[in-house]
Coordinates of C-alpha atoms in Angstrom, one line a residue:
X102 CA 119.4 -88.1 37.4
X103 CA 120.5 -90.5 34.5
X104 CA 120.0 -89.2 31.0
X105 CA 118.7 -85.7 32.3
X106 CA 120.7 -83.9 35.0
X107 CA 123.1 -85.0 37.8
X108 CA 123.2 -83.8 41.3
X109 CA 124.9 -85.0 44.6
X110 CA 124.5 -84.1 48.3
X111 CA 127.9 -83.3 50.0
X112 CA 128.4 -83.9 53.7
X113 CA 128.1 -82.5 56.3
X114 CA 125.0 -80.5 56.3
X115 CA 125.2 -77.0 57.3
X116 CA 124.1 -76.8 61.1
X117 CA 122.2 -73.4 60.5
X118 CA 119.1 -74.1 58.3
X119 CA 119.3 -70.3 57.3
X120 CA 122.8 -70.8 55.5
X121 CA 122.5 -69.2 52.1
X122 CA 123.0 -71.2 49.0
X123 CA 126.0 -70.7 46.9
X124 CA 126.0 -71.2 43.2
X125 CA 129.0 -73.1 41.9
X126 CA 129.4 -74.6 38.4
X127 CA 128.9 -77.3 37.7
X128 CA 127.3 -78.2 41.0
X129 CA 125.0 -76.3 43.3
X130 CA 125.7 -77.4 46.8
X131 CA 122.7 -76.6 49.0
X132 CA 121.8 -78.4 52.2
X133 CA 118.6 -77.7 54.2
X134 CA 118.9 -80.3 57.1
X135 CA 118.6 -83.3 54.8
X136 CA 115.5 -82.1 53.2
X137 CA 116.2 -79.7 50.2
X138 CA 118.9 -80.0 47.5
X139 CA 119.5 -77.4 44.7
X140 CA 121.9 -78.0 42.0
X141 CA 123.7 -76.4 38.9
X142 CA 124.6 -78.7 36.0
X143 CA 124.3 -79.1 32.3
X144 CA 121.1 -80.7 31.1
X145 CA 119.3 -81.4 27.8
X146 CA 115.7 -80.2 27.7
X147 CA 113.3 -79.8 24.7
X148 CA 112.8 -76.4 23.8
X149 CA 109.3 -76.9 23.2
X150 CA 108.3 -77.7 26.8
X151 CA 110.0 -75.2 29.3
X152 CA 108.8 -75.1 32.8
X153 CA 108.3 -77.4 35.6
X154 CA 108.0 -81.1 35.9
X155 CA 108.2 -84.1 37.9
X156 CA 111.4 -86.2 37.6
X157 CA 111.2 -89.9 37.7
X158 CA 115.1 -90.2 38.0
X159 CA 116.7 -91.9 41.0
X160 CA 118.4 -89.9 43.6
X161 CA 120.6 -91.0 46.4
X162 CA 120.6 -89.1 49.5
X163 CA 119.2 -88.8 52.9
X164 CA 115.3 -88.5 53.2
X165 CA 114.9 -88.7 49.4
X166 CA 111.4 -89.5 47.8
X167 CA 111.6 -89.5 43.9
X168 CA 107.8 -89.2 43.6
X169 CA 108.4 -85.6 44.9
X170 CA 111.5 -84.7 42.7
X171 CA 110.9 -81.2 41.1
X172 CA 113.2 -79.6 38.5
X173 CA 113.1 -75.9 37.6
X174 CA 115.2 -75.4 34.5
X175 CA 116.7 -71.9 34.2
X176 CA 119.3 -70.6 31.9
X177 CA 122.5 -68.4 32.6
X178 CA 120.5 -65.4 31.1
X179 CA 117.5 -66.0 33.2
X180 CA 115.5 -67.4 30.2
X181 CA 113.9 -70.8 30.0
X182 CA 116.1 -73.8 29.5
X183 CA 116.4 -74.5 25.7
X184 CA 118.7 -77.2 24.6
X185 CA 122.0 -77.7 26.6
X186 CA 123.5 -75.3 29.0
X187 CA 120.5 -75.3 31.4
X188 CA 121.4 -74.3 34.9
X189 CA 119.9 -74.1 38.2
X190 CA 117.3 -76.4 40.0
X191 CA 115.6 -77.2 43.2
X192 CA 114.3 -80.5 44.6
X193 CA 111.7 -80.9 47.4
X194 CA 112.6 -83.9 49.6
X195 CA 109.9 -84.4 51.9
X196 CA 108.9 -84.9 54.8
X197 CA 110.4 -82.1 56.9
X198 CA 111.8 -78.8 55.3
X199 CA 112.2 -76.3 57.9
X200 CA 111.0 -72.6 58.0
X201 CA 113.0 -69.8 59.3
X202 CA 111.1 -70.4 62.8
X203 CA 111.8 -74.1 62.6
X204 CA 108.4 -75.1 61.8
X205 CA 107.9 -78.3 59.9
X206 CA 106.9 -78.2 56.2
X207 CA 104.5 -80.9 55.8
X208 CA 104.1 -82.6 52.3
X209 CA 100.4 -82.0 52.3
X210 CA 100.9 -78.5 52.5
X211 CA 102.5 -78.6 49.0
X212 CA 105.3 -75.8 49.9
X213 CA 106.3 -73.1 47.5
X214 CA 109.8 -72.8 46.4
X215 CA 111.3 -69.4 46.5
X216 CA 114.6 -68.4 44.6
X217 CA 116.1 -64.9 45.0
X218 CA 119.5 -63.9 43.6
X219 CA 121.7 -62.5 46.6
X220 CA 123.1 -59.0 46.6
X221 CA 126.5 -58.5 44.7
X222 CA 127.0 -62.0 43.6
X223 CA 125.7 -63.0 40.3
X224 CA 123.8 -66.0 40.6
X225 CA 123.9 -66.4 44.4
X226 CA 120.7 -66.6 46.4
X227 CA 118.8 -69.2 48.6
X228 CA 116.0 -71.6 48.3
X229 CA 113.4 -71.6 51.0
X230 CA 110.4 -73.7 51.6
X231 CA 107.3 -71.9 51.9
X232 CA 103.9 -72.8 52.8
X233 CA 100.8 -71.6 50.6
X234 CA 99.0 -69.0 52.5
X235 CA 96.0 -70.9 53.4
X236 CA 98.1 -74.0 54.6
X237 CA 100.3 -72.1 57.1
X238 CA 99.6 -71.7 60.7
X239 CA 97.9 -68.3 61.1
X240 CA 100.9 -66.8 62.9
X241 CA 103.1 -67.6 59.9
X242 CA 100.9 -66.3 57.1
X243 CA 102.8 -63.7 55.1
X244 CA 102.5 -62.7 51.5
X245 CA 104.0 -65.6 49.4
X246 CA 106.6 -64.9 46.6
X247 CA 104.4 -63.8 43.9
X248 CA 104.9 -65.3 40.5
X249 CA 106.5 -68.6 41.7
X250 CA 104.8 -71.8 41.1
X251 CA 104.0 -74.3 43.7
X252 CA 105.6 -78.0 43.6
X253 CA 104.0 -80.0 40.9
X254 CA 102.6 -77.0 39.0
X255 CA 103.2 -77.4 35.3
X256 CA 103.0 -73.7 34.4
X257 CA 105.9 -72.0 32.9
X258 CA 108.5 -70.4 35.2
X259 CA 109.2 -66.7 35.6
X260 CA 112.6 -65.8 34.6
X261 CA 115.1 -64.0 36.8
X262 CA 114.8 -60.4 37.3
X263 CA 116.4 -57.8 35.1
X264 CA 118.7 -55.3 37.1
X265 CA 117.0 -52.4 38.4
X266 CA 113.5 -53.7 37.6
X267 CA 111.3 -54.5 40.4
X268 CA 108.2 -56.7 40.1
X269 CA 107.5 -59.9 38.2
X270 CA 107.2 -60.9 34.6
X271 CA 103.5 -61.0 33.8
X272 CA 103.5 -62.1 30.3
X273 CA 105.5 -64.2 28.1
X274 CA 104.9 -63.2 24.5
X275 CA 105.7 -64.9 21.0
X276 CA 104.6 -64.1 17.7
X277 CA 103.7 -66.4 14.7
X278 CA 106.3 -65.3 12.1
X279 CA 105.6 -68.0 9.4
X280 CA 102.5 -66.5 7.9
X281 CA 100.2 -63.4 8.4
X282 CA 96.6 -64.1 9.7
X283 CA 95.4 -61.0 7.9
X284 CA 96.6 -58.5 5.1
X285 CA 94.9 -55.2 5.3
X286 CA 95.3 -52.2 2.8
X287 CA 98.3 -50.1 2.6
X288 CA 95.7 -47.2 3.2
X289 CA 94.4 -48.9 6.3
X290 CA 94.5 -45.8 8.5
X291 CA 92.8 -43.2 6.5
X292 CA 91.2 -39.6 6.9
X293 CA 88.0 -37.8 6.5
X294 CA 87.2 -34.3 6.0
X295 CA 83.7 -33.2 7.0
X296 CA 81.9 -30.5 4.9
X297 CA 81.2 -28.6 8.1
X298 CA 84.7 -27.5 8.3
X299 CA 84.0 -25.0 5.3
X300 CA 83.5 -21.3 6.5
X301 CA 82.3 -18.7 4.4
X302 CA 81.9 -21.1 1.5
X303 CA 85.4 -21.8 0.5
X304 CA 88.4 -24.2 1.2
X305 CA 91.2 -21.5 1.1
X306 CA 92.7 -22.9 4.4
X307 CA 93.6 -26.3 2.5
X308 CA 96.4 -24.4 0.9
X309 CA 98.2 -24.0 4.2
X310 CA 101.7 -25.4 4.2
X311 CA 101.5 -26.7 7.7
X312 CA 98.1 -28.4 7.0
X313 CA 99.6 -30.2 4.0
X314 CA 102.7 -31.3 6.0
X315 CA 100.6 -32.8 8.6
X316 CA 98.5 -34.7 6.0
X317 CA 101.4 -35.7 4.1
X318 CA 102.7 -37.4 7.3
X319 CA 99.8 -39.9 7.4
X320 CA 100.2 -40.8 3.6
X321 CA 99.5 -43.2 2.1
X322 CA 95.8 -42.9 2.9
X323 CA 92.4 -42.2 1.4
X324 CA 90.7 -38.6 2.0
X325 CA 86.9 -39.2 2.4
X326 CA 85.1 -35.9 1.9
X327 CA 81.7 -36.7 3.5
X328 CA 79.6 -35.9 6.6
X329 CA 76.2 -34.7 7.7
X330 CA 76.1 -31.8 4.9
X331 CA 77.1 -34.3 2.0
X332 CA 73.3 -34.7 1.1
X333 CA 72.9 -31.0 0.8
X334 CA 75.6 -30.2 -1.6
X335 CA 75.0 -28.8 -5.0
X336 CA 77.6 -28.4 -7.8
X337 CA 77.5 -25.2 -9.7
X338 CA 80.1 -24.9 -12.6
X339 CA 80.2 -21.4 -12.8
X340 CA 83.0 -18.7 -12.1
X341 CA 81.0 -16.6 -9.7
X342 CA 77.8 -18.2 -8.7
X343 CA 76.8 -15.3 -6.3
X344 CA 77.2 -12.8 -9.2
X345 CA 75.6 -14.7 -11.8
X346 CA 72.4 -15.5 -9.7
X347 CA 72.4 -12.6 -7.6
X348 CA 73.2 -14.6 -4.6
X349 CA 72.0 -13.3 -1.2
X350 CA 75.3 -12.8 0.5
X351 CA 77.3 -15.2 2.8
X352 CA 74.3 -17.6 3.3
X353 CA 74.6 -18.3 -0.4
X354 CA 78.0 -19.8 -0.2
X355 CA 77.0 -21.8 2.8
X356 CA 74.3 -23.5 0.8
X357 CA 76.1 -23.6 -2.5
X358 CA 79.8 -24.2 -1.6
X359 CA 80.4 -27.2 -4.0
X360 CA 81.2 -24.9 -6.9
X361 CA 84.0 -25.7 -9.3
X362 CA 86.7 -23.5 -7.5
X363 CA 86.0 -25.3 -4.1
X364 CA 86.5 -28.8 -5.7
X365 CA 89.6 -27.6 -7.2
X366 CA 91.1 -26.7 -3.9
X367 CA 90.0 -29.8 -2.3
X368 CA 91.4 -32.2 -5.0
X369 CA 94.7 -30.1 -5.0
X370 CA 95.0 -30.5 -1.1
X371 CA 94.6 -34.2 -1.4
X372 CA 96.9 -34.5 -4.4
X373 CA 99.7 -32.5 -2.6
X374 CA 99.3 -34.5 0.6
X375 CA 99.6 -37.8 -1.2
X376 CA 96.0 -38.8 -0.5
X377 CA 93.4 -40.5 -2.7
X378 CA 90.2 -38.4 -2.7
X379 CA 86.8 -40.1 -2.2
X380 CA 84.0 -37.8 -2.7
X381 CA 80.5 -38.4 -1.4
X382 CA 77.7 -37.2 -3.8
X383 CA 74.4 -35.8 -2.6
X384 CA 71.9 -38.8 -2.5
X385 CA 68.8 -36.6 -1.2
X386 CA 68.1 -35.1 -4.6
X387 CA 65.1 -37.4 -5.2
X388 CA 62.4 -37.8 -8.0
X389 CA 58.9 -37.8 -7.1
X390 CA 58.8 -41.7 -7.2
X391 CA 61.7 -41.4 -4.6
X392 CA 64.5 -42.5 -7.1
X393 CA 67.7 -40.7 -7.1
X394 CA 68.1 -37.6 -9.3
X395 CA 71.4 -37.7 -10.9
X396 CA 71.6 -34.5 -12.8
X397 CA 73.7 -32.5 -10.5
X398 CA 76.0 -35.4 -9.8
X399 CA 76.5 -35.9 -13.6
X400 CA 77.6 -32.4 -13.9
X401 CA 80.1 -32.8 -11.1
X402 CA 81.4 -35.9 -12.9
X403 CA 81.8 -34.3 -16.0
X404 CA 83.7 -31.4 -14.7
X405 CA 86.1 -33.6 -12.5
X406 CA 86.7 -35.7 -15.8
X407 CA 87.5 -32.7 -17.7
X408 CA 90.3 -32.0 -15.2
X409 CA 91.4 -35.6 -15.2
X410 CA 90.9 -35.8 -11.4
X411 CA 91.6 -39.2 -10.0
X412 CA 88.5 -39.5 -7.5
X413 CA 86.6 -42.6 -6.1
X414 CA 83.0 -42.1 -5.2
X415 CA 80.2 -42.7 -2.8
X416 CA 76.4 -41.8 -2.6
X417 CA 75.0 -40.3 0.4
X418 CA 75.9 -40.5 4.0
X419 CA 74.1 -42.6 6.7
X420 CA 71.1 -43.2 4.7
X421 CA 69.4 -44.6 7.8
X422 CA 69.1 -41.1 9.2
X423 CA 67.2 -39.6 6.2
X424 CA 63.9 -39.6 7.8
X425 CA 65.2 -37.5 10.7
X426 CA 67.0 -35.1 8.0
X427 CA 64.1 -34.5 5.6
X428 CA 61.3 -36.8 6.8
X429 CA 61.6 -39.1 3.9
X430 CA 63.2 -42.5 4.2
X431 CA 65.0 -44.6 1.7
X432 CA 64.8 -48.5 2.0
X433 CA 67.7 -50.8 1.1
X434 CA 66.3 -52.1 -2.1
X435 CA 65.8 -48.6 -3.4
X436 CA 69.4 -47.4 -2.1
X437 CA 70.8 -50.4 -4.1
X438 CA 69.0 -49.2 -7.3
X439 CA 70.6 -45.8 -6.8
X440 CA 74.0 -47.3 -6.5
X441 CA 73.4 -49.2 -9.7
X442 CA 72.4 -46.0 -11.4
X443 CA 75.5 -44.2 -10.4
X444 CA 77.7 -47.0 -11.5
X445 CA 76.1 -46.6 -14.9
X446 CA 76.9 -42.9 -14.9
X447 CA 80.5 -43.6 -14.1
X448 CA 80.9 -46.2 -17.0
X449 CA 79.5 -43.5 -19.6
X450 CA 82.4 -41.1 -18.4
X451 CA 85.7 -42.6 -19.8
X452 CA 87.7 -41.0 -17.1
X453 CA 85.7 -43.0 -14.4
X454 CA 84.6 -46.1 -16.1
X455 CA 86.8 -48.1 -13.8
X456 CA 86.8 -45.9 -10.9
X457 CA 85.9 -47.3 -7.3
X458 CA 82.5 -46.9 -5.8
X459 CA 82.0 -47.4 -2.0
X460 CA 78.9 -47.5 0.2
X461 CA 76.2 -47.7 1.6
X462 CA 77.8 -45.9 4.5
X463 CA 75.2 -47.0 7.1
X464 CA 75.4 -46.2 10.8
X465 CA 75.7 -48.6 13.7
X466 CA 74.0 -51.8 12.9
X467 CA 70.9 -51.9 14.8
X468 CA 67.9 -53.8 13.8
X469 CA 66.6 -51.4 11.3
X470 CA 70.0 -50.5 9.9
X471 CA 70.8 -54.3 9.5
X472 CA 67.5 -54.5 7.6
X473 CA 68.6 -51.7 5.3
X474 CA 72.0 -53.3 4.5
X475 CA 70.4 -56.7 3.7
X476 CA 68.2 -55.0 1.2
X477 CA 71.1 -53.1 -0.2
X478 CA 73.2 -56.2 -0.5
X479 CA 70.7 -58.1 -2.3
X480 CA 70.3 -55.7 -5.0
X481 CA 73.8 -53.9 -5.4
X482 CA 76.1 -55.8 -3.2
X483 CA 78.3 -56.7 -6.3
X484 CA 78.3 -53.2 -7.5
X485 CA 80.4 -51.6 -4.8
X486 CA 84.2 -52.1 -4.3
X487 CA 83.8 -52.2 -0.5
X488 CA 80.9 -52.1 2.0
X489 CA 81.1 -49.2 4.2
X490 CA 79.6 -48.3 7.8
X491 CA 80.2 -46.1 10.7
X492 CA 80.6 -46.3 14.5
X493 CA 80.9 -44.1 17.6
X494 CA 81.7 -45.4 20.9
X495 CA 80.3 -42.7 23.4
X496 CA 77.7 -40.1 23.7
X497 CA 79.8 -37.1 23.5
X498 CA 77.3 -35.1 25.8
X499 CA 78.0 -37.3 28.8
X500 CA 81.5 -38.6 28.2
X501 CA 84.1 -38.5 31.0
X502 CA 87.6 -39.4 31.2
X503 CA 87.0 -42.8 32.9
X504 CA 84.9 -43.8 29.9
X505 CA 88.0 -44.1 27.9
X506 CA 89.5 -46.6 30.2
X507 CA 86.4 -49.1 30.4
X508 CA 87.4 -52.4 28.8
X509 CA 83.6 -53.1 28.0
X510 CA 83.6 -50.0 26.0
X511 CA 86.6 -51.1 24.0
X512 CA 84.9 -54.4 23.2
X513 CA 81.6 -52.8 21.8
X514 CA 83.1 -52.7 18.4
X515 CA 83.6 -56.5 18.2
X516 CA 80.0 -57.0 18.1
X517 CA 79.3 -54.6 15.4
X518 CA 81.9 -56.1 13.3
X519 CA 80.3 -59.6 13.5
X520 CA 76.8 -58.2 12.5
X521 CA 78.3 -56.5 9.4
X522 CA 80.4 -59.3 8.5
X523 CA 77.6 -61.8 8.7
X524 CA 75.3 -59.8 6.3
X525 CA 78.2 -59.1 4.0
X526 CA 79.4 -62.7 3.8
X527 CA 75.8 -64.0 3.3
X528 CA 75.3 -62.2 0.0
X529 CA 78.8 -61.3 -1.3
X530 CA 81.4 -63.6 0.4
X531 CA 84.8 -62.0 0.5
X532 CA 83.8 -58.6 0.0
X533 CA 86.0 -55.9 1.6
X534 CA 84.6 -54.1 4.3
X535 CA 85.4 -50.6 5.6
X536 CA 84.8 -48.7 8.7
X537 CA 84.2 -45.1 7.8
X538 CA 83.3 -42.1 10.2
X539 CA 84.8 -43.8 13.3
X540 CA 85.4 -41.5 16.2
X541 CA 85.6 -41.7 20.0
X542 CA 82.2 -39.8 20.7
X543 CA 79.2 -38.7 18.9
X544 CA 77.6 -35.3 19.0
X545 CA 81.0 -33.7 18.0
X546 CA 82.8 -34.9 21.0
X547 CA 83.9 -32.8 24.2
X548 CA 86.6 -30.6 24.7
X549 CA 89.7 -32.0 26.8
X550 CA 88.3 -35.4 26.4
X551 CA 87.8 -36.8 22.8
X552 CA 90.8 -34.6 21.6
X553 CA 93.1 -35.5 24.6
X554 CA 95.5 -38.2 25.4
X555 CA 92.8 -40.3 26.9
X556 CA 90.8 -40.7 23.7
X557 CA 94.1 -42.5 22.2
X558 CA 93.1 -45.6 24.1
X559 CA 90.1 -46.1 22.1
X560 CA 91.7 -45.1 18.9
X561 CA 94.8 -47.5 19.1
X562 CA 92.5 -50.3 20.1
X563 CA 90.2 -49.7 17.3
X564 CA 93.1 -49.8 14.9
X565 CA 94.3 -53.2 16.4
X566 CA 90.8 -54.8 16.7
X567 CA 89.7 -53.8 13.0
X568 CA 93.2 -55.1 11.5
X569 CA 93.0 -58.4 13.5
X570 CA 89.4 -59.0 12.5
X571 CA 90.0 -58.3 8.8
X572 CA 88.5 -54.9 8.2
X573 CA 90.4 -53.5 5.2
X574 CA 90.4 -49.7 5.9
X575 CA 89.4 -47.4 8.8
X576 CA 88.5 -43.6 8.0
X577 CA 89.2 -41.4 11.0
X578 CA 86.7 -38.8 11.6
X579 CA 87.8 -36.3 11.4
X580 CA 91.2 -34.9 10.2
X581 CA 90.5 -31.4 11.0
X582 CA 88.4 -29.1 13.0
X583 CA 85.1 -31.0 13.4
X584 CA 83.9 -30.8 16.9
X585 CA 86.6 -32.3 19.1
X586 CA 87.0 -35.7 17.4
X587 CA 89.8 -34.2 15.1
X588 CA 93.4 -34.9 14.7
X589 CA 94.5 -31.3 14.1
X590 CA 92.7 -28.4 15.8
X591 CA 91.6 -25.2 14.2
X592 CA 95.1 -23.7 14.5
X593 CA 96.6 -26.6 12.7
X594 CA 98.1 -27.8 15.8
X595 CA 98.4 -31.7 16.0
X596 CA 96.5 -33.4 18.8
X597 CA 97.5 -36.7 20.8
X598 CA 95.7 -38.8 18.4
X599 CA 97.7 -37.2 15.5
X600 CA 100.9 -38.3 16.9
X601 CA 99.5 -41.6 17.7
X602 CA 98.4 -42.0 14.1
X603 CA 101.7 -40.8 12.7
X604 CA 103.7 -43.5 14.7
X605 CA 101.1 -46.2 13.4
X606 CA 101.9 -45.0 10.1
X607 CA 105.6 -45.1 10.4
X608 CA 105.8 -48.5 12.1
X609 CA 103.0 -50.6 11.1
X610 CA 102.6 -52.7 8.0
X611 CA 99.7 -54.2 6.3
X612 CA 100.5 -57.9 7.5
X613 CA 98.8 -58.8 10.8
X614 CA 100.5 -61.5 12.8
X615 CA 99.1 -63.9 15.5
X616 CA 100.5 -63.5 19.2
X617 CA 101.0 -66.2 21.6
X618 CA 100.9 -65.2 25.3
X619 CA 101.5 -67.1 28.6
X620 CA 100.4 -65.8 32.1
X621 CA 102.9 -66.0 34.9
X622 CA 100.4 -64.8 37.7
X623 CA 99.8 -66.6 40.9
X624 CA 96.4 -67.4 39.7
X625 CA 97.0 -67.4 35.9
X626 CA 94.3 -65.8 33.6
X627 CA 96.2 -64.7 30.6
X628 CA 93.3 -64.5 28.5
X629 CA 91.6 -62.1 30.7
X630 CA 94.7 -60.1 31.3
X631 CA 95.0 -59.7 27.5
X632 CA 91.6 -59.3 26.6
X633 CA 90.6 -56.8 29.3
X634 CA 93.5 -54.4 30.5
X635 CA 96.6 -55.3 28.6
X636 CA 96.1 -55.2 24.7
X637 CA 98.7 -56.5 22.6
X638 CA 98.8 -56.5 18.6
X639 CA 101.5 -57.4 16.1
X640 CA 102.3 -56.6 12.5
X641 CA 105.1 -56.8 10.1
X642 CA 107.1 -53.4 10.4
X643 CA 106.0 -51.0 7.7
X644 CA 107.9 -51.4 4.4
X645 CA 108.2 -47.7 4.1
X646 CA 110.3 -47.2 7.1
X647 CA 113.8 -47.5 5.7
X648 CA 115.4 -47.7 9.3
X649 CA 114.3 -51.3 9.7
X650 CA 115.2 -54.2 7.4
X651 CA 112.4 -56.6 6.1
X652 CA 111.6 -59.2 8.5
X653 CA 111.2 -56.9 11.5
X654 CA 108.2 -56.9 13.6
X655 CA 106.3 -54.2 15.4
X656 CA 104.2 -54.8 18.5
X657 CA 101.9 -52.3 19.8
X658 CA 100.5 -52.3 23.4
X659 CA 97.9 -50.6 25.5
X660 CA 98.2 -50.8 29.2
X661 CA 94.9 -49.9 31.0
X662 CA 96.2 -50.9 34.2
X663 CA 97.0 -48.4 36.9
X664 CA 100.3 -50.3 37.7
X665 CA 103.1 -51.0 35.3
X666 CA 103.1 -54.6 33.6
X667 CA 106.1 -56.5 32.4
X668 CA 106.5 -58.5 29.2
X669 CA 109.2 -61.0 28.3
X670 CA 109.8 -61.7 24.6
X671 CA 110.1 -65.4 24.0
X672 CA 110.5 -67.7 21.0
X673 CA 111.4 -66.2 17.8
X674 CA 111.6 -62.7 19.5
X675 CA 114.1 -63.7 22.1
X676 CA 117.2 -62.1 22.7
X677 CA 116.5 -59.5 19.8
X678 CA 117.3 -55.9 20.0
X679 CA 114.1 -53.9 20.5
X680 CA 113.4 -50.3 19.7
X681 CA 110.8 -48.5 22.0
X682 CA 108.4 -45.9 21.2
X683 CA 106.6 -45.1 24.5
X684 CA 103.8 -42.3 24.1
X685 CA 102.8 -40.6 27.4
X686 CA 100.8 -37.3 28.1
X687 CA 103.0 -34.2 28.6
X688 CA 102.3 -31.6 31.1
X689 CA 100.3 -31.3 34.2
X690 CA 97.0 -32.2 32.8
X691 CA 97.6 -35.9 32.7
X692 CA 95.2 -38.0 30.7
X693 CA 93.5 -34.5 29.8
X694 CA 96.6 -33.4 28.1
X695 CA 96.6 -32.3 24.5
X696 CA 100.4 -32.6 24.2
X697 CA 102.3 -35.8 24.3
X698 CA 105.8 -37.1 24.7
X699 CA 107.8 -39.8 22.9
X700 CA 110.4 -41.5 25.2
X701 CA 110.2 -38.6 27.4
X702 CA 110.6 -36.0 24.7
X703 CA 107.6 -33.6 23.9
X704 CA 106.4 -33.9 20.4
X705 CA 105.9 -30.6 18.2
X706 CA 106.4 -29.6 14.7
X707 CA 110.0 -28.3 13.9
X708 CA 108.4 -25.8 11.5
X709 CA 105.5 -25.4 9.2
X710 CA 107.2 -27.8 6.7
X711 CA 108.8 -30.3 8.9
X712 CA 107.7 -32.9 11.3
X713 CA 109.8 -34.1 14.2
X714 CA 112.2 -37.0 14.0
X715 CA 110.5 -40.0 15.9
X716 CA 113.5 -41.2 17.9
X717 CA 113.3 -44.6 19.3
X718 CA 114.9 -45.8 22.6
X719 CA 116.9 -48.9 22.0
X720 CA 116.7 -51.7 24.5
X721 CA 119.4 -54.3 24.9
X722 CA 118.7 -57.8 23.6
X723 CA 116.7 -60.0 26.0
X724 CA 115.6 -57.2 28.3
X725 CA 112.2 -57.4 29.8
X726 CA 109.6 -54.7 28.4
X727 CA 108.2 -52.7 31.3
X728 CA 104.8 -50.9 30.2
X729 CA 104.1 -48.0 32.4
X730 CA 100.6 -47.6 33.7
X731 CA 97.9 -46.0 31.5
X732 CA 100.2 -45.7 28.2
X733 CA 100.4 -46.7 24.7
X734 CA 103.7 -48.1 23.2
X735 CA 105.1 -49.4 20.2
X736 CA 108.1 -52.0 20.2
X737 CA 110.2 -52.8 16.8
X738 CA 111.8 -56.0 17.2
X739 CA 114.8 -55.8 14.8
X740 CA 116.2 -58.4 12.6
X741 CA 113.8 -61.3 13.4
X742 CA 113.9 -62.3 9.9
X743 CA 110.3 -63.1 9.9
X744 CA 109.3 -65.3 6.9
X745 CA 105.9 -63.7 6.8
X746 CA 107.5 -60.2 6.7
X747 CA 110.2 -60.7 4.1
X748 CA 108.2 -60.1 0.9
X749 CA 105.4 -57.4 0.2

C-alpha cells in the first residue's frame, strides 16, 4: 500500500480455515484460504479522521480486489490511530471468505469483520468473516459482534477492550478546552430558607453548630429567605412584642415573627456560614388603590442599615398566586411600579443605595404568568439586577420513584427556560436570569421519594441543564425542613441531595464547556443516547479546590439506563489520569435510600463541626469509564492544561 501501509501475503496458506491469526511486528501474517489478509505495520494517518476507510492502494496477492480494500487502524494501546505507530488492520478480499461451517461469504452480504484478542497473548486474536444477521442463511443467524462496523462503514471504530471490563465502548467523549460556552455565577448553586421552618416564632435552631457546618460546606452561595409566608411577614422593632402589645400567646409569634431578634439570628446564620442573605419583603401590604404600602418595609430597611447588614432584596413571592391567597391580583404593570418604588427606598438609605434587587419571582411560565412577566419587564425590567422565576417538576401528591427516571420529565425544564429567555431578551437583552424555588416536587414533596437518592437525578440534571443554557443562579428549595424537598432533615442530617450538592460545589467551576460525543452502537443514535438516558456535562474544575491544578476539567454524568455504560475519553482528554467520584445509594432501600456512598464508602458527618473527606478513586490513564446503572458520578480529568480553565 504505497504511501500508506504495506502488507504482504506469505505462502502457503494454512490448510485449516479456523487457524488463529498471530500478531507479529512489523507484519501480521494471516491467511484465510486466499480471501482475507490482516497485517501489522507502521502507517501515517491524520489524527483528525480516525476510523475506517476504503484504500485505493494496489495489492498483490491471490483473489485481490482493490475496490474492496478496508483498513481498520488501531494503536498499540487500543486507541485510534493518530500520527505514526498505527498497528493492526484487516482487508476483505472477495469473493469467497469462509465461515466456520465453510459456507461462502458473498460480497453482496457485506460481511462484518470481527477481531478479538486471544487469551493470554497480548494482541493475539483472529479475524472472522461474519454475515449481517439479515443476510445469513436462517440456520446460521447468530448474534453479530456488537459495536464492530461493517465493511465500508465510515464510523469510528471501537477500541480494544480494557482488561477485566466486559461489553463495548458506547461513547467517545471529547471536550472543547479552548473557550467556555457559558460563564455562570460563583454562587450558581444557592439555597433557600422557607419561613415555614420557624416554630414558636423564633429562629433559635440557626445557632446550631452542626447546621452552620452543613451550610458552610455549600458556600459561596446566596441564602434566599422567602416562601409562601413571605407576603404575611410584618417587622416589629421592639424588644418584646408580645409584652408591649399584650400578645395572645404562641399564635402571636407565628403571625409576627419578623421582629428584630429573628432578623438578627437569620443574618448571623448566613454570615457565619459564608452565605449572602437575600430577603424577600412583604408585597401584599397594599393601599386602597392597590399600590404597595412600603411603610413596614422601610422600618425593616432602616433597622438592617443600622446594623450594617449586607443584604440583597426581593419583593414578594409568586405574585401570580395573589388572587388565590387574598382574592386580589396584581398585574405586571403594577408590580413593576412597586419594584421602582422599592428601588427608590433603597437609594434613600445609604447602606443599600447600591444593594442588589431581584424579581419578580413568578411561577412556572404559563400563559397568564408570561403576560405578567411581560408587563413587569416593560415597566421595571432595567430596575432589577436579575429576573427570577420558579419551577417544580412533579405534583408531590402523586409522585412515585419511576417519575424521577423519566427522560421526558427531565426535559420539561428546557421549554420553560426558552419561554422566560424570550420575554427577558425582548425587553432587556443580556439581563441575567435566575431560577429560584426549584424543587423536585410541589406540595411539599413526598417522604422517601423527593428526599431520597432517586430525586438526585432531577437535581443534577437541573444543574447541568441550567448552566449549559446560561441561567446564572439556581436556588434550591429548600435547605432545611420544608416538606420533603430539603437538603437537610429536621434532625440536621444531610440527605442524598445535600451530598450531591457538596460534590458539585467542591468540583464544579463557573466555566461551562462544550462536549463532543460519538456513538459506537450497532445502530448509532448518539444524540438520542446523550439526550435521553445518558447525560453528560463538562465544566472547568473549581478554582477553590486546591487538589487540582488550574486547567483540569470535571465531567458529571447521569446514567438512567438499567445497564452500565462505557465512555472512552478522546482528543484532549485522552490518556489523562482521572479521579472518579461515584455516588450510589447506600443500604437495602435502593433508590429510596436516604443515605449514599461515595466510591463504595458511606458518607456521614465526622462530628458536628466536620464534614467527611470526599476521597476520589484514581483511574489509570486511558482507562475506559464504566458508568454503573442508575447512578450519578463526577470525573476530574487531571492536568489537561485546558486553555479555557487556566485563568479565572
